[in-house]
Tab-separated table of C-alpha atoms in Angstrom:
chain	number	residue	atom	x	y	z
A	1	MET	CA	0.000	0.000	0.000
A	2	LEU	CA	2.765	2.431	0.941
A	3	SER	CA	4.824	1.467	-2.109
A	4	ARG	CA	1.846	2.294	-4.386
A	5	ARG	CA	1.489	5.728	-2.777
A	6	LEU	CA	5.210	6.436	-3.148
A	7	ALA	CA	5.140	5.384	-6.817
A	8	ARG	CA	2.126	7.626	-7.430
A	9	VAL	CA	3.644	10.767	-5.872
A	10	ARG	CA	4.585	13.423	-8.423
A	11	PRO	CA	6.344	16.750	-7.813
A	12	LEU	CA	4.017	19.686	-7.531
A	13	PRO	CA	4.462	22.410	-10.143
A	14	ARG	CA	3.896	25.109	-7.511
A	15	ALA	CA	6.713	23.733	-5.368
A	16	LEU	CA	9.173	24.017	-8.229
A	17	ARG	CA	8.439	27.680	-8.958
A	18	PRO	CA	10.493	30.282	-7.090
A	19	SER	CA	8.421	31.905	-4.415
A	20	THR	CA	8.247	35.700	-4.578
A	21	PRO	CA	5.514	37.558	-2.784
A	22	ARG	CA	3.103	39.317	-5.121
A	23	SER	CA	3.197	42.465	-3.035
A	24	ALA	CA	6.948	42.832	-3.708
A	25	ILE	CA	6.365	42.598	-7.445
A	26	ASN	CA	3.516	45.117	-7.523
A	27	GLN	CA	5.028	47.637	-5.127
A	28	ILE	CA	6.929	50.404	-6.907
A	29	ARG	CA	8.609	53.075	-4.816
A	30	CYS	CA	8.564	56.651	-6.060
A	31	LEU	CA	10.629	59.506	-4.665
A	32	SER	CA	8.540	62.440	-3.667
A	33	GLN	CA	9.734	66.026	-3.988
A	34	ALA	CA	10.152	66.289	-0.179
A	35	GLU	CA	12.552	63.317	-0.113
A	36	ILE	CA	14.628	64.801	-2.924
A	37	GLU	CA	14.950	68.211	-1.252
A	38	ASP	CA	15.471	66.836	2.284
A	39	PRO	CA	17.334	63.497	2.085
A	40	ASP	CA	17.776	63.249	5.886
A	41	MET	CA	14.027	63.869	6.404
A	42	THR	CA	14.651	66.169	9.363
A	43	GLY	CA	12.389	68.950	8.141
A	44	GLY	CA	15.215	71.475	7.872
A	45	TYR	CA	16.498	70.826	11.402
A	46	ILE	CA	20.265	71.349	11.733
A	47	ASN	CA	21.767	68.001	12.600
A	48	PRO	CA	25.089	68.552	14.411
A	49	PRO	CA	28.044	66.241	13.736
A	50	ARG	CA	27.879	62.793	15.301
A	51	GLU	CA	29.997	63.098	18.459
A	52	LYS	CA	29.590	60.923	21.527
A	53	ARG	CA	29.357	63.064	24.640
A	54	GLN	CA	31.513	60.588	26.531
A	55	PHE	CA	34.513	61.937	24.616
A	56	ARG	CA	33.801	65.627	25.303
A	57	ASP	CA	35.932	67.456	27.856
A	58	PRO	CA	34.374	66.824	31.300
A	59	TYR	CA	36.091	69.878	32.816
A	60	ALA	CA	34.862	72.419	30.249
A	61	ASP	CA	32.300	75.051	31.246
A	62	TRP	CA	29.103	73.315	30.108
A	63	TRP	CA	25.621	74.623	30.852
A	64	ASP	CA	24.508	71.047	31.564
A	65	LYS	CA	27.579	69.505	33.184
A	66	GLN	CA	26.053	66.077	33.476
A	67	GLU	CA	25.140	65.746	29.783
A	68	ARG	CA	28.085	67.930	28.643
A	69	ARG	CA	26.038	70.280	26.439
A	70	ASN	CA	25.346	73.996	26.304
A	71	TYR	CA	22.024	75.798	26.404
A	72	GLY	CA	20.461	76.063	22.952
A	73	GLU	CA	22.870	73.592	21.369
A	74	PRO	CA	21.078	71.537	18.700
A	75	VAL	CA	20.555	67.924	19.674
A	76	HIS	CA	21.539	65.150	17.281
A	77	GLU	CA	18.716	62.911	16.103
A	78	ASP	CA	20.542	59.932	17.660
A	79	ASN	CA	20.790	61.668	21.037
A	80	ASP	CA	19.769	58.538	22.916
A	81	ILE	CA	22.805	56.721	21.491
A	82	LEU	CA	25.249	59.624	21.771
A	83	ALA	CA	24.298	60.776	25.291
A	84	VAL	CA	26.445	60.293	28.379
A	85	PHE	CA	24.153	57.664	29.891
A	86	SER	CA	24.191	55.372	26.858
A	87	HIS	CA	26.601	52.470	26.611
A	88	ASP	CA	30.255	53.420	26.902
A	89	GLU	CA	32.425	52.918	23.877
A	90	TYR	CA	35.264	50.571	24.679
A	91	GLY	CA	38.540	52.035	23.504
A	92	HIS	CA	41.137	50.578	25.878
A	93	TYR	CA	42.512	47.816	23.647
A	94	THR	CA	42.411	47.107	19.950
A	95	PRO	CA	41.323	43.610	18.902
A	96	ALA	CA	44.931	42.667	18.122
A	97	GLN	CA	46.063	43.697	21.609
A	98	ALA	CA	43.157	41.819	23.200
A	99	PHE	CA	43.987	38.608	21.302
A	100	ALA	CA	47.659	38.985	22.273
A	101	LEU	CA	46.691	39.333	25.942
A	102	MET	CA	44.386	36.314	25.733
A	103	GLY	CA	47.154	34.300	24.052
A	104	CYS	CA	49.616	35.254	26.813
A	105	PHE	CA	47.090	34.196	29.450
A	106	ILE	CA	46.444	30.835	27.779
A	107	ALA	CA	50.183	30.191	27.272
A	108	THR	CA	50.938	31.080	30.907
A	109	THR	CA	48.125	28.865	32.211
A	110	LEU	CA	49.137	25.886	30.076
A	111	GLY	CA	52.819	26.410	30.996
A	112	LEU	CA	51.965	26.421	34.693
A	113	CYS	CA	49.870	23.266	34.268
A	114	GLY	CA	52.812	21.578	32.475
A	115	ILE	CA	55.265	22.539	35.224
A	116	VAL	CA	52.914	21.236	37.927
A	117	ARG	CA	52.427	18.001	35.987
A	118	MET	CA	56.190	17.489	35.689
A	119	LEU	CA	56.917	18.231	39.359
A	120	TYR	CA	53.797	16.780	41.027
A	121	PRO	CA	54.331	13.203	42.280
A	122	ASP	CA	52.215	10.463	40.778
A	123	LYS	CA	51.175	8.899	44.102
A	124	PRO	CA	50.549	10.910	47.240
A	125	SER	CA	51.983	8.171	49.498
A	126	VAL	CA	54.084	5.000	49.464
A	127	PRO	CA	52.005	1.891	48.764
A	128	ARG	CA	51.451	-0.321	51.798
A	129	ILE	CA	53.059	-3.736	51.906
A	130	PHE	CA	51.130	-6.605	53.472
A	131	PRO	CA	52.521	-9.990	54.460
A	132	ASP	CA	51.778	-12.575	51.771
A	133	GLY	CA	50.509	-9.737	49.553
A	134	LEU	CA	46.808	-10.130	50.556
A	135	GLU	CA	46.545	-13.016	48.164
A	136	ARG	CA	44.239	-15.031	50.379
A	137	GLU	CA	41.988	-12.041	51.277
A	138	LEU	CA	41.575	-10.835	47.687
A	139	GLY	CA	40.951	-14.249	46.167
A	140	GLY	CA	44.244	-15.073	44.471
A	141	PRO	CA	45.201	-18.476	42.987
A	142	ASN	CA	46.030	-19.974	46.398
A	143	ALA	CA	42.805	-18.802	48.091
A	144	LEU	CA	40.115	-21.192	49.230
A	145	PRO	CA	37.349	-21.591	46.612
A	146	VAL	CA	33.882	-20.409	47.575
A	147	ARG	CA	30.955	-22.774	47.163
């Protein structure tokens, strides 16, 4: 029964066609006159240069010392990203320096492990010696058989 169904199965013509949504084909974008005259779409607002306030001089005479900006200074449209209380930009190490530091750490750790392995004794104590070598207690060849 299953073999007949498998022999009867044919590929669907719809499955072979590439799927593109009809809305993408029919949608044509036109530039309006407002987008041509104002490409940033800020409505004529002066957008200051993109400068993170973290890098401004903290000891300068700012009107708002916490945000490091003056009264009446235009605010960038990405103010939430460029403000003082956004995420700090990490500029301490370059990626090459960071990988070099990680490599030094890994080499030091593996070197220390190798030195400990070479100098650490295999057994923490001297093995105990029993008379007759515990042959009878552990069931050696001369031990009494159990029924």
